[in-house]
Coordinates of C-alpha atoms and ligand atoms in Angstrom, one line a residue:
M464 CA 57.0 122.5 124.0
D465 CA 60.9 123.4 124.7
A466 CA 62.7 120.3 125.1
N467 CA 64.5 121.6 128.2
L468 CA 61.0 122.0 130.0
K469 CA 60.0 118.3 129.5
Q470 CA 60.1 115.9 132.3
E471 CA 62.9 113.5 132.4
K472 CA 61.7 109.9 132.2
R473 CA 63.4 106.7 132.7
F474 CA 62.7 103.3 131.0
K475 CA 64.3 99.9 131.9
G476 CA 64.8 97.3 128.9
I477 CA 67.6 94.8 127.8
A478 CA 70.8 95.8 127.4
A479 CA 71.6 94.5 123.8
S480 CA 74.8 96.3 122.8
P481 CA 77.2 98.1 125.0
G482 CA 78.0 101.9 125.1
I483 CA 76.1 105.3 125.8
A484 CA 74.5 107.4 123.1
H485 CA 72.8 110.9 123.4
G486 CA 70.9 112.6 120.9
C487 CA 67.9 113.3 118.8
V488 CA 65.0 110.7 118.2
L489 CA 64.4 109.6 114.5
L490 CA 61.0 107.7 115.4
L491 CA 60.3 105.3 112.8
A492 CA 56.5 104.6 112.8
E493 CA 55.4 101.6 111.0
E494 CA 54.5 102.8 107.6
E495 CA 50.9 102.6 107.0
L496 CA 50.8 100.6 103.7
T497 CA 47.4 100.7 102.1
V498 CA 46.3 97.3 100.8
P499 CA 43.6 97.8 98.0
R500 CA 40.9 95.1 98.1
Y501 CA 38.5 94.6 95.3
R502 CA 36.8 91.8 93.2
V503 CA 38.6 90.3 90.3
E504 CA 36.7 87.7 88.2
G505 CA 37.2 85.3 85.4
D506 CA 40.2 85.6 83.1
A507 CA 41.3 88.8 85.1
I508 CA 42.7 86.5 87.8
E509 CA 45.1 85.4 85.6
N510 CA 46.3 88.8 85.3
E511 CA 46.5 89.1 89.0
I512 CA 48.5 86.0 89.1
Q513 CA 51.1 87.3 86.7
R514 CA 51.3 90.6 88.6
F515 CA 52.2 88.2 91.7
E516 CA 55.0 86.7 90.0
N517 CA 56.4 89.8 88.8
A518 CA 56.3 91.1 92.2
L519 CA 57.9 88.1 93.5
L520 CA 60.7 88.4 91.3
E521 CA 61.2 92.3 91.8
T522 CA 61.4 91.7 95.6
R523 CA 63.7 88.8 95.2
G524 CA 66.1 91.3 93.2
Q525 CA 65.7 93.9 95.8
I526 CA 66.4 91.7 98.6
Q527 CA 69.4 90.3 97.0
S528 CA 71.1 93.7 96.6
I529 CA 70.5 94.7 100.1
Q530 CA 72.1 91.3 100.8
E531 CA 75.2 92.2 98.7
K532 CA 75.3 95.7 100.3
I533 CA 75.3 94.1 103.6
R534 CA 77.8 91.6 102.6
Q535 CA 80.5 94.3 101.5
N536 CA 79.7 96.5 104.7
L537 CA 79.3 94.1 107.5
G538 CA 80.2 90.6 106.3
E539 CA 79.2 87.1 105.2
D540 CA 77.3 86.2 108.6
E541 CA 75.2 89.4 108.7
A542 CA 74.3 88.9 105.0
R543 CA 73.0 85.3 105.6
I544 CA 70.3 86.8 107.6
F545 CA 68.5 87.8 104.3
D546 CA 68.7 84.0 103.1
A547 CA 65.5 83.7 105.5
H548 CA 63.9 86.3 103.5
L549 CA 64.8 84.8 100.4
L550 CA 63.3 81.6 101.4
V551 CA 60.0 83.3 102.4
L552 CA 59.7 84.3 98.7
E553 CA 60.2 80.7 97.5
D554 CA 57.7 79.1 100.0
Q555 CA 55.5 76.9 97.8
A556 CA 52.9 76.8 100.6
L557 CA 52.6 80.6 100.7
I558 CA 52.4 81.2 97.2
E559 CA 50.1 78.2 96.5
E560 CA 47.7 79.3 99.2
S561 CA 47.8 83.2 98.0
I562 CA 46.9 81.9 94.4
K563 CA 44.0 79.8 96.0
E564 CA 42.8 82.8 97.9
M565 CA 42.6 84.7 94.8
Q566 CA 40.8 82.2 92.7
E567 CA 38.4 81.2 95.5
H568 CA 37.4 84.5 96.6
D569 CA 37.7 86.4 93.4
L570 CA 40.3 88.8 95.0
N571 CA 43.0 90.8 93.9
V572 CA 46.5 89.9 94.6
E573 CA 47.4 92.4 97.3
A574 CA 44.4 91.6 99.4
A575 CA 45.1 87.9 98.9
V576 CA 48.8 88.0 99.8
W577 CA 47.8 90.3 102.9
T578 CA 45.4 87.9 104.1
V579 CA 47.7 84.7 103.8
G580 CA 50.8 86.3 104.9
H581 CA 49.1 87.6 108.1
R582 CA 47.6 84.1 108.6
Y583 CA 51.1 82.8 108.8
I584 CA 52.6 85.8 111.0
E585 CA 49.5 85.2 113.5
A586 CA 50.4 81.5 113.7
F587 CA 54.2 82.0 114.4
G588 CA 53.6 85.0 116.7
Q589 CA 51.6 82.7 119.0
I590 CA 54.1 79.9 119.2
D591 CA 56.2 80.3 122.4
D592 CA 59.6 80.2 120.7
E593 CA 61.9 82.7 120.4
Y594 CA 63.4 81.4 117.2
L595 CA 59.8 81.1 115.5
R596 CA 58.7 84.7 116.4
E597 CA 61.8 85.9 114.8
R598 CA 60.8 84.1 111.5
A599 CA 57.6 85.8 111.9
S600 CA 59.5 89.2 111.8
D601 CA 61.1 88.0 108.6
L602 CA 57.8 87.2 107.0
R603 CA 56.6 90.5 107.9
D604 CA 59.4 92.2 106.6
V605 CA 59.2 90.4 103.3
L606 CA 55.3 90.9 103.1
R607 CA 55.8 94.7 103.5
R608 CA 58.3 94.9 100.7
L609 CA 56.3 92.8 98.3
L610 CA 53.0 94.8 99.0
S611 CA 55.0 97.8 98.4
N612 CA 56.3 96.6 95.1
L613 CA 52.5 95.5 94.2
T614 CA 50.8 98.8 95.2
G615 CA 53.7 101.1 94.2
Q616 CA 54.1 102.6 97.5
A617 CA 57.8 103.3 98.3
L618 CA 59.0 101.8 101.7
E619 CA 60.7 104.6 103.6
Q620 CA 64.3 104.5 103.2
I621 CA 65.5 105.2 106.8
G622 CA 69.1 105.5 105.6
T623 CA 68.4 108.9 103.7
H624 CA 66.8 110.4 107.0
M625 CA 69.6 109.3 109.5
D626 CA 71.8 111.9 110.5
D627 CA 73.5 111.5 113.9
R628 CA 70.3 110.0 115.3
I629 CA 69.0 107.7 117.7
L630 CA 66.8 105.2 115.8
V631 CA 63.6 104.6 117.9
S632 CA 61.4 102.0 116.3
N633 CA 58.9 99.2 117.1
D634 CA 61.3 96.7 115.8
V635 CA 64.1 97.0 113.3
S636 CA 64.0 94.8 110.5
P637 CA 67.1 93.4 109.0
S638 CA 66.1 95.1 105.7
A639 CA 65.8 98.5 107.4
A640 CA 69.0 98.2 109.3
A641 CA 70.7 97.7 105.9
N642 CA 69.8 101.0 104.8
I643 CA 71.3 102.6 107.8
D644 CA 74.6 104.5 107.4
R645 CA 76.3 103.3 110.5
S646 CA 78.7 106.3 110.9
K647 CA 75.4 108.4 111.3
L648 CA 73.8 106.2 113.5
L649 CA 74.1 107.1 117.4
G650 CA 72.0 104.3 118.8
I651 CA 69.0 101.9 118.6
V652 CA 66.0 101.7 120.9
T653 CA 63.3 99.2 120.1
N654 CA 59.9 98.1 121.7
A655 CA 60.4 94.5 120.9
G656 CA 63.2 92.4 120.6
S657 CA 65.6 90.1 122.8
K658 CA 69.3 89.5 123.0
T659 CA 69.1 87.1 119.9
S660 CA 66.8 89.3 117.6
H661 CA 68.3 90.2 114.3
A662 CA 68.3 93.9 115.1
V663 CA 70.4 93.2 118.1
I664 CA 72.9 90.9 116.1
M665 CA 73.5 93.8 113.7
A666 CA 73.7 96.5 116.6
R667 CA 76.5 94.6 118.1
S668 CA 78.3 93.9 115.0
M669 CA 78.0 97.8 114.3
E670 CA 79.2 98.4 117.6
V671 CA 76.2 100.6 118.3
P672 CA 74.9 101.0 121.7
A673 CA 71.1 99.4 121.7
V674 CA 68.5 99.1 124.2
V675 CA 65.6 96.7 123.2
G676 CA 62.5 95.2 124.8
L677 CA 61.0 98.5 126.0
G678 CA 57.3 97.5 125.5
S679 CA 55.6 100.5 124.2
F680 CA 58.4 103.2 124.2
T681 CA 57.4 104.2 120.6
D682 CA 54.2 105.7 122.3
E683 CA 56.1 107.9 124.9
V684 CA 58.5 109.7 122.4
D685 CA 57.8 112.2 119.6
Q686 CA 60.0 112.8 116.6
D687 CA 63.2 114.9 117.7
D688 CA 62.8 114.3 121.3
I689 CA 66.1 114.0 123.1
V690 CA 66.9 110.6 124.7
L691 CA 70.0 109.1 126.2
V692 CA 70.8 105.4 125.6
D693 CA 72.6 103.6 128.2
G694 CA 73.5 99.9 126.5
Y695 CA 75.5 98.9 129.6
E696 CA 72.4 98.8 131.8
G697 CA 69.7 98.8 129.3
V698 CA 68.3 102.0 130.2
V699 CA 66.7 104.8 128.2
I700 CA 66.3 108.3 129.4
L701 CA 63.8 110.5 127.6
N702 CA 64.5 114.2 128.0
P703 CA 67.6 113.9 130.1
S704 CA 68.0 116.5 132.7
E705 CA 71.5 118.7 132.8
S706 CA 72.7 116.6 135.9
T707 CA 71.8 113.2 134.2
L708 CA 73.7 114.4 130.9
H709 CA 76.6 115.3 133.2
A710 CA 76.8 112.0 135.2
Y711 CA 76.6 110.0 131.9
G712 CA 79.2 112.2 130.4
K713 CA 81.6 111.4 133.0
L714 CA 80.7 107.8 133.1
K715 CA 81.2 107.7 129.2
D716 CA 84.7 109.1 129.4
E717 CA 85.5 106.8 132.3
K718 CA 84.3 103.7 130.6
T719 CA 86.5 104.8 127.4
S720 CA 89.6 105.2 129.3
L721 CA 88.8 102.5 131.4
E722 CA 88.6 100.2 128.2
E723 CA 91.7 101.7 126.7
R724 CA 93.8 101.1 129.8
L725 CA 92.5 97.5 130.1
L726 CA 93.3 96.6 126.5
V727 CA 96.9 97.7 127.2
H728 CA 97.3 95.1 129.9
S729 CA 95.3 92.3 127.9
R730 CA 98.6 91.4 126.0
E731 CA 100.5 90.6 129.1
A732 CA 100.0 87.2 130.8
S733 CA 97.3 86.1 132.8
T734 CA 99.1 85.6 136.1
T735 CA 97.9 86.1 139.8
K736 CA 99.8 88.3 142.0
D737 CA 101.5 85.2 143.6
G738 CA 102.3 83.8 140.3
K739 CA 99.4 81.2 139.4
E740 CA 98.8 81.0 135.6
I741 CA 95.2 80.9 134.5
L742 CA 94.1 80.5 130.9
L743 CA 91.7 83.0 129.6
M744 CA 90.0 82.0 126.5
A745 CA 87.5 83.2 123.9
N746 CA 83.9 82.1 123.0
I747 CA 83.5 82.4 119.2
E748 CA 81.1 81.3 116.6
T749 CA 82.7 82.0 113.4
A750 CA 86.3 81.7 112.0
E751 CA 86.5 85.5 111.5
E752 CA 86.1 85.9 115.4
A753 CA 89.3 84.0 115.9
S754 CA 91.7 87.0 114.9
R755 CA 89.6 89.4 116.9
S756 CA 90.0 87.3 120.0
L757 CA 93.7 87.3 119.8
E758 CA 93.7 91.4 119.7
F759 CA 91.9 91.0 123.0
G760 CA 94.6 88.6 124.4
A761 CA 93.0 85.3 124.2
D762 CA 95.0 82.4 125.1
G763 CA 92.9 80.1 122.9
V764 CA 89.4 79.5 122.1
G765 CA 87.6 77.8 125.0
L766 CA 84.4 77.4 123.3
F767 CA 83.2 77.4 119.6
R768 CA 79.8 77.1 119.2
T769 CA 79.7 75.1 115.9
E770 CA 75.7 75.2 115.8
Y771 CA 75.8 78.6 114.1
L772 CA 77.3 77.0 111.0
F773 CA 73.9 75.0 111.0
I774 CA 71.4 77.5 111.9
N775 CA 72.4 80.0 109.1
A776 CA 72.2 77.3 106.6
D777 CA 69.6 76.0 104.2
S778 CA 71.0 72.4 104.0
L779 CA 73.4 70.5 106.4
P780 CA 76.9 71.8 105.7
T781 CA 79.1 69.4 104.2
E782 CA 82.3 67.8 105.5
D783 CA 84.3 69.8 103.4
E784 CA 82.4 73.0 104.1
Q785 CA 82.8 72.4 107.8
F786 CA 86.5 71.4 107.6
E787 CA 87.1 74.9 105.8
V788 CA 85.9 76.6 108.9
Y789 CA 87.4 74.4 111.6
S790 CA 91.0 74.5 109.8
K791 CA 90.7 78.3 109.1
T792 CA 90.1 78.8 112.8
A793 CA 92.8 76.5 114.0
K794 CA 95.4 78.2 111.6
A795 CA 94.3 81.7 112.9
M796 CA 94.8 80.7 116.3
A797 CA 98.3 79.8 115.5
G798 CA 98.9 76.6 117.8
K799 CA 96.8 77.9 120.7
P800 CA 94.3 75.3 121.7
V801 CA 90.7 75.5 120.0
V802 CA 87.9 73.8 121.7
F803 CA 85.3 72.9 119.1
R804 CA 81.9 72.0 120.7
T805 CA 80.0 69.4 118.6
L806 CA 76.4 70.6 117.4
D807 CA 74.4 72.1 120.1
L808 CA 71.1 72.6 118.2
G809 CA 67.6 72.4 119.9
G810 CA 66.4 74.5 122.9
D811 CA 66.6 77.9 121.7
K812 CA 68.7 77.3 118.8
M813 CA 66.7 75.9 115.9
P814 CA 67.8 75.4 112.4
R815 CA 65.6 76.6 109.5
E816 CA 62.7 74.4 108.5
S817 CA 64.5 73.8 105.1
M818 CA 67.2 71.7 106.9
E819 CA 64.6 69.1 107.7
M820 CA 66.2 68.0 111.0
S821 CA 63.0 67.2 112.8
L822 CA 64.0 68.9 116.2
G823 CA 60.7 70.6 117.2
P824 CA 58.4 71.9 118.2
E825 CA 58.3 70.4 121.7
S826 CA 56.7 71.3 125.0
N827 CA 59.8 71.5 126.9
P828 CA 62.7 72.0 124.3
F829 CA 65.3 72.8 126.9
L830 CA 64.5 69.4 128.4
G831 CA 64.2 67.7 125.1
Y832 CA 65.6 66.7 122.0
R833 CA 68.8 68.6 121.6
A834 CA 72.6 68.6 121.4
I835 CA 74.3 65.4 121.8
R836 CA 70.7 63.6 122.0
Y837 CA 70.1 64.6 118.5
C838 CA 73.7 63.7 117.5
L839 CA 73.7 60.1 118.9
D840 CA 70.1 59.5 117.0
H841 CA 71.5 61.1 113.6
D842 CA 75.0 59.4 113.8
D843 CA 75.3 60.1 110.0
V844 CA 75.0 63.8 110.8
F845 CA 77.4 63.5 113.8
I846 CA 80.2 61.6 112.1
V847 CA 80.4 64.1 109.2
Q848 CA 81.3 66.8 111.9
L849 CA 83.8 64.6 113.7
R850 CA 85.4 63.7 110.3
A851 CA 85.8 67.5 109.6
L852 CA 86.9 68.2 113.1
L853 CA 89.7 65.3 113.0
R854 CA 90.7 66.5 109.5
S855 CA 91.2 70.0 110.9
S856 CA 93.3 68.7 113.7
V857 CA 96.5 68.6 111.8
H858 CA 96.1 72.6 111.6
G859 CA 96.6 73.3 115.2
D860 CA 95.8 72.4 118.7
V861 CA 92.2 71.1 117.8
R862 CA 90.2 69.6 120.8
I863 CA 86.6 68.5 120.6
M864 CA 83.9 68.8 123.3
Y865 CA 80.5 67.1 123.6
P866 CA 77.2 69.2 124.8
M867 CA 74.6 68.2 127.2
I868 CA 76.1 64.9 128.4
S869 CA 73.8 63.6 131.1
G870 CA 75.8 60.4 131.8
S871 CA 78.6 58.1 131.0
A872 CA 76.6 56.0 128.4
E873 CA 76.1 58.8 126.3
L874 CA 79.9 59.8 126.8
K875 CA 80.9 56.4 125.7
D876 CA 78.5 56.1 122.7
A877 CA 79.8 59.5 121.4
N878 CA 83.3 58.3 121.8
Q879 CA 82.5 55.2 120.0
I880 CA 81.2 57.3 117.1
L881 CA 84.5 59.3 117.1
E882 CA 86.4 56.2 117.1
D883 CA 84.3 55.2 114.1
A884 CA 85.2 58.6 112.4
K885 CA 89.0 57.9 113.2
S886 CA 88.9 54.3 111.7
Q887 CA 87.3 55.5 108.4
L888 CA 89.8 58.4 107.7
R889 CA 92.8 55.9 108.8
S890 CA 91.3 53.6 106.1
E891 CA 91.2 56.2 103.6
G892 CA 94.6 57.5 104.5
V893 CA 93.6 61.0 105.7
A894 CA 95.8 62.4 108.2
F895 CA 94.5 63.6 111.6
N896 CA 95.8 64.0 115.3
E897 CA 95.8 60.4 116.8
S898 CA 95.7 62.0 120.3
V899 CA 93.1 64.7 119.8
K900 CA 91.8 65.7 123.1
V901 CA 88.1 65.1 124.0
G902 CA 86.2 66.9 126.6
T903 CA 82.7 66.7 128.3
M904 CA 80.7 69.9 129.0
I905 CA 79.1 69.5 132.5
E906 CA 76.0 71.4 132.2
I907 CA 73.4 69.0 133.4
P908 CA 73.0 68.3 137.1
S909 CA 73.2 64.3 136.5
A910 CA 76.5 65.0 134.9
A911 CA 77.7 67.3 137.5
I912 CA 76.5 65.2 140.6
A913 CA 78.1 62.0 139.0
S914 CA 81.0 64.0 137.4
D915 CA 83.4 61.1 138.7
T916 CA 81.9 58.6 136.5
L917 CA 82.8 60.8 133.4
V918 CA 86.4 61.2 134.3
A919 CA 87.6 57.9 132.7
D920 CA 86.2 58.8 129.3
S921 CA 87.2 62.5 129.1
D922 CA 90.5 64.4 128.6
F923 CA 88.8 67.6 130.3
F924 CA 85.7 69.0 131.6
S925 CA 84.2 72.5 130.7
I926 CA 81.3 73.8 133.0
G927 CA 78.5 75.2 131.1
T928 CA 77.1 77.3 133.9
N929 CA 74.5 79.1 131.5
D930 CA 72.5 75.7 131.3
L931 CA 74.0 74.1 134.6
I932 CA 72.3 77.1 136.7
Q933 CA 68.8 77.0 134.7
Y934 CA 68.6 73.3 135.6
L935 CA 70.1 73.5 139.1
I936 CA 67.5 76.3 140.2
A937 CA 64.7 75.3 137.5
V938 CA 64.7 78.7 136.2
D939 CA 64.5 79.3 132.4
R940 CA 67.4 81.2 131.2
L941 CA 65.4 83.3 128.6
N942 CA 62.5 84.3 130.9
D943 CA 63.0 87.7 132.3
R944 CA 60.0 87.1 134.7
V945 CA 62.2 84.6 136.9
A946 CA 65.7 85.9 136.0
H947 CA 66.0 87.2 139.6
L948 CA 66.0 83.6 140.6
Y949 CA 69.1 82.8 138.4
E950 CA 71.8 83.3 141.0
P951 CA 75.2 82.2 140.0
T952 CA 76.0 82.6 144.0
H953 CA 73.4 80.3 145.1
P954 CA 74.9 77.6 147.3
A955 CA 73.8 74.8 145.3
V956 CA 75.7 76.2 142.2
I957 CA 78.9 76.8 144.5
R958 CA 78.6 73.1 145.8
T959 CA 78.1 71.8 142.3
L960 CA 81.0 73.5 140.9
D961 CA 83.2 72.5 143.9
N962 CA 82.2 68.7 143.3
I963 CA 83.0 68.9 139.5
V964 CA 86.5 70.4 140.5
S965 CA 86.8 67.5 142.9
S966 CA 86.2 64.7 140.5
A967 CA 88.4 66.5 137.6
R968 CA 91.3 66.7 140.1
R969 CA 90.9 62.9 141.3
G970 CA 91.1 62.3 137.6
D971 CA 93.9 64.6 136.8
L972 CA 91.9 66.3 134.4
S973 CA 91.8 70.1 133.7
V974 CA 88.7 72.1 134.1
S975 CA 87.3 75.1 132.8
V976 CA 84.2 77.3 132.8
C977 CA 82.7 78.5 129.7
G978 CA 79.2 80.0 130.5
E979 CA 78.7 83.7 131.2
V980 CA 79.9 83.8 134.8
A981 CA 83.3 83.1 133.3
G982 CA 83.3 86.6 131.8
D983 CA 82.0 88.3 135.0
P984 CA 84.9 90.0 136.7
V985 CA 82.9 90.0 140.3
M986 CA 82.8 86.0 139.8
V987 CA 86.1 85.4 138.7
P988 CA 88.1 85.2 142.1
L989 CA 85.5 82.7 143.4
L990 CA 85.9 80.6 140.4
L991 CA 89.6 80.6 140.8
G992 CA 89.1 79.9 144.5
L993 CA 87.0 77.0 144.0
G994 CA 89.9 75.5 141.8
I995 CA 88.9 76.7 138.2
E996 CA 92.1 77.5 136.0
N997 CA 90.7 78.1 132.8
L998 CA 87.9 80.7 131.9
S999 CA 86.4 81.0 128.5
M1000 CA 84.1 84.2 127.6
S1001 CA 83.0 86.7 124.7
P1002 CA 86.2 88.3 123.5
S1003 CA 85.8 92.0 124.5
L1004 CA 85.3 90.7 128.1
L1005 CA 88.9 89.4 128.2
P1006 CA 90.6 92.6 129.2
S1007 CA 88.5 93.3 132.3
V1008 CA 88.8 89.7 133.4
K1009 CA 92.4 89.7 133.0
F1010 CA 93.0 92.7 134.9
V1011 CA 91.2 91.0 137.9
V1012 CA 93.5 88.0 137.4
Q1013 CA 96.4 90.1 137.2
N1014 CA 95.7 92.0 140.3
M1015 CA 94.3 89.2 142.6
S1016 CA 96.3 86.6 144.6
M1017 CA 95.2 82.9 144.9
E1018 CA 95.4 83.1 148.8
E1019 CA 92.7 85.7 148.6
A1020 CA 90.6 83.8 146.0
E1021 CA 90.8 80.6 148.3
R1022 CA 89.6 82.6 151.4
L1023 CA 86.6 83.7 149.0
G1024 CA 86.0 79.9 147.8
K1025 CA 85.9 78.8 151.5
M1026 CA 83.7 81.8 152.6
A1027 CA 81.3 80.5 149.7
L1028 CA 81.2 77.0 150.6
A1029 CA 80.4 77.8 154.1
E1030 CA 77.7 80.6 153.5
P1031 CA 74.1 79.7 153.2
D1032 CA 73.1 83.2 151.9
S1033 CA 73.7 83.6 148.1
T1034 CA 73.2 87.5 148.6
K1035 CA 76.0 87.6 151.3
I1036 CA 78.3 85.6 148.9
L1037 CA 77.7 88.0 146.3
E1038 CA 78.2 91.2 148.8
N1039 CA 81.6 89.6 149.8
L1040 CA 82.6 89.3 146.0
L1041 CA 81.6 92.6 145.1
D1042 CA 83.5 94.1 148.2
Y1043 CA 86.6 92.4 147.1
Y1044 CA 86.1 93.4 143.5
T1045 CA 85.6 97.1 144.5
D1046 CA 88.5 97.1 146.5
L1047 CA 90.5 95.5 143.6
M1048 CA 89.3 98.1 141.1
S1049 CA 90.2 101.1 143.2
G1050 CA 93.7 100.3 142.3
L1051 CA 93.0 101.1 138.9
Ligands
PEP1157 C1 76.4 77.0 128.7 O1 75.3 76.4 128.9 O2 77.1 77.5 129.8 C2 77.0 77.2 127.5 C3 78.4 77.6 127.5 O3 76.5 76.9 126.5 P1 75.3 77.4 125.6 O4 75.2 79.1 126.2 O5 75.6 77.5 124.2 O6 74.1 76.7 125.8
MG1158 MG1 74.7 75.2 127.2

């Protein structure tokens, strides 16, 4: 049928990587690998085991070369994703079980490997944990490659088919993504996936628009259909009409010219119309992102999530390895403040099993053994990180911040371990900044309500609204079925922020917000009106937030702050903020 005669159809998914793309679909069906199954008896089993070992080696070589390609094209962090694949190939349990399956059932190697592999995939897939489900997808990817090598069936090389296309697939595995020539890839659309899935990490670093989590979208499209991908709103439009294309064409032009104009102002100071200086900082996870954040006009790093150093590793990073990353970041920021948050593992951020950190699984991981709770229980791990952070403090304005503090006893215990780290370094004659600033993240309701009890032992507060809101409203931040209840303008959130600011002011502490709301230009005037003077966000959000700061006044912000404290209806608060924001943007 002529594409023009086809009906336009809209699908809503998760906005994974911003941007708008329009083009022809490259539908990547899961290739059907035929897995032969036959009886192998007696000594012939030895031959099957030998074939298995050869295939493991061949697969290993292929993954290593993909990893090298990724390292050169995208960088070290992206390449590390393949470490998980290499680990699957070394997994003794998987190897031994496959051999046992061959021996006990007189089975050929392909059938045995398929059976054992799928047993694991199913087990992982049933666990209600995003991280472990991702591991199932790693295992599936490795298994397909292994079987393809055993059976001699070539895996589809999507890179060779790409030609200014929008990739539509059930999921995009890291090794498939590695074969894509990004100059020819317009967009990515997948049935599966979440904001933390590997395909999404890749799409963002390739700056390719992506929408994921669309359920069964691959059943709705045919090869060569025309789609439009709106990575801002998480919408995919199949067979877009002329008028839709026209509207999106305009939107794309507007977004591009808006981003260009905002970037021009991002190098200027973040000062309100009536002269109040606001610090706009970056949330980053790697040393490499530090210089990128400066390009977007960051006044410093307000949140360095150090756990990514641990998540992407097979063993605990040593003190020297950590020092390398922390000092590199501090140097790159050239004297601007850098707030390193100590290890916040647990919840949805789990290390690899090979790390043997005994964090999970738990029935309520967000209420469980995570972050400072783990660190206080493992002061041997904690003190290594604190020593590395202290050592890096001579290379810039390094600050340290503890996550998930629930009360003053934990804060005092953490500070005691920091003192121990300092005494060790002193006795070893190692230099560090004696007056390094130490902050507390306020992201648990108990810490927020009793924030006055934390003032004496903190140099600053930073409010983690992502967790604070999920705990205040009892709404899982990862669960899209209750996402509508996740309201930053809920009166309980506004009052809690107000209380934290009051405690900080009484103790003469600075207070920042480093959760996602800090990067939401609609929320920014309210946060300033409640007395927050420091906001930290993803680097690419800095220009639009800076524009809002530069074009508003504190007088208007304070009016919005008072309105929000008096108004019982969260929707009305949001409407008032939207009105203000719309007015402000009309001046652009
Ligand atoms: C937060 O909870 O707001 C925060 C910044 O930390 P994370 O998102 O890493 O939990
Ligand atoms: Mg948090």
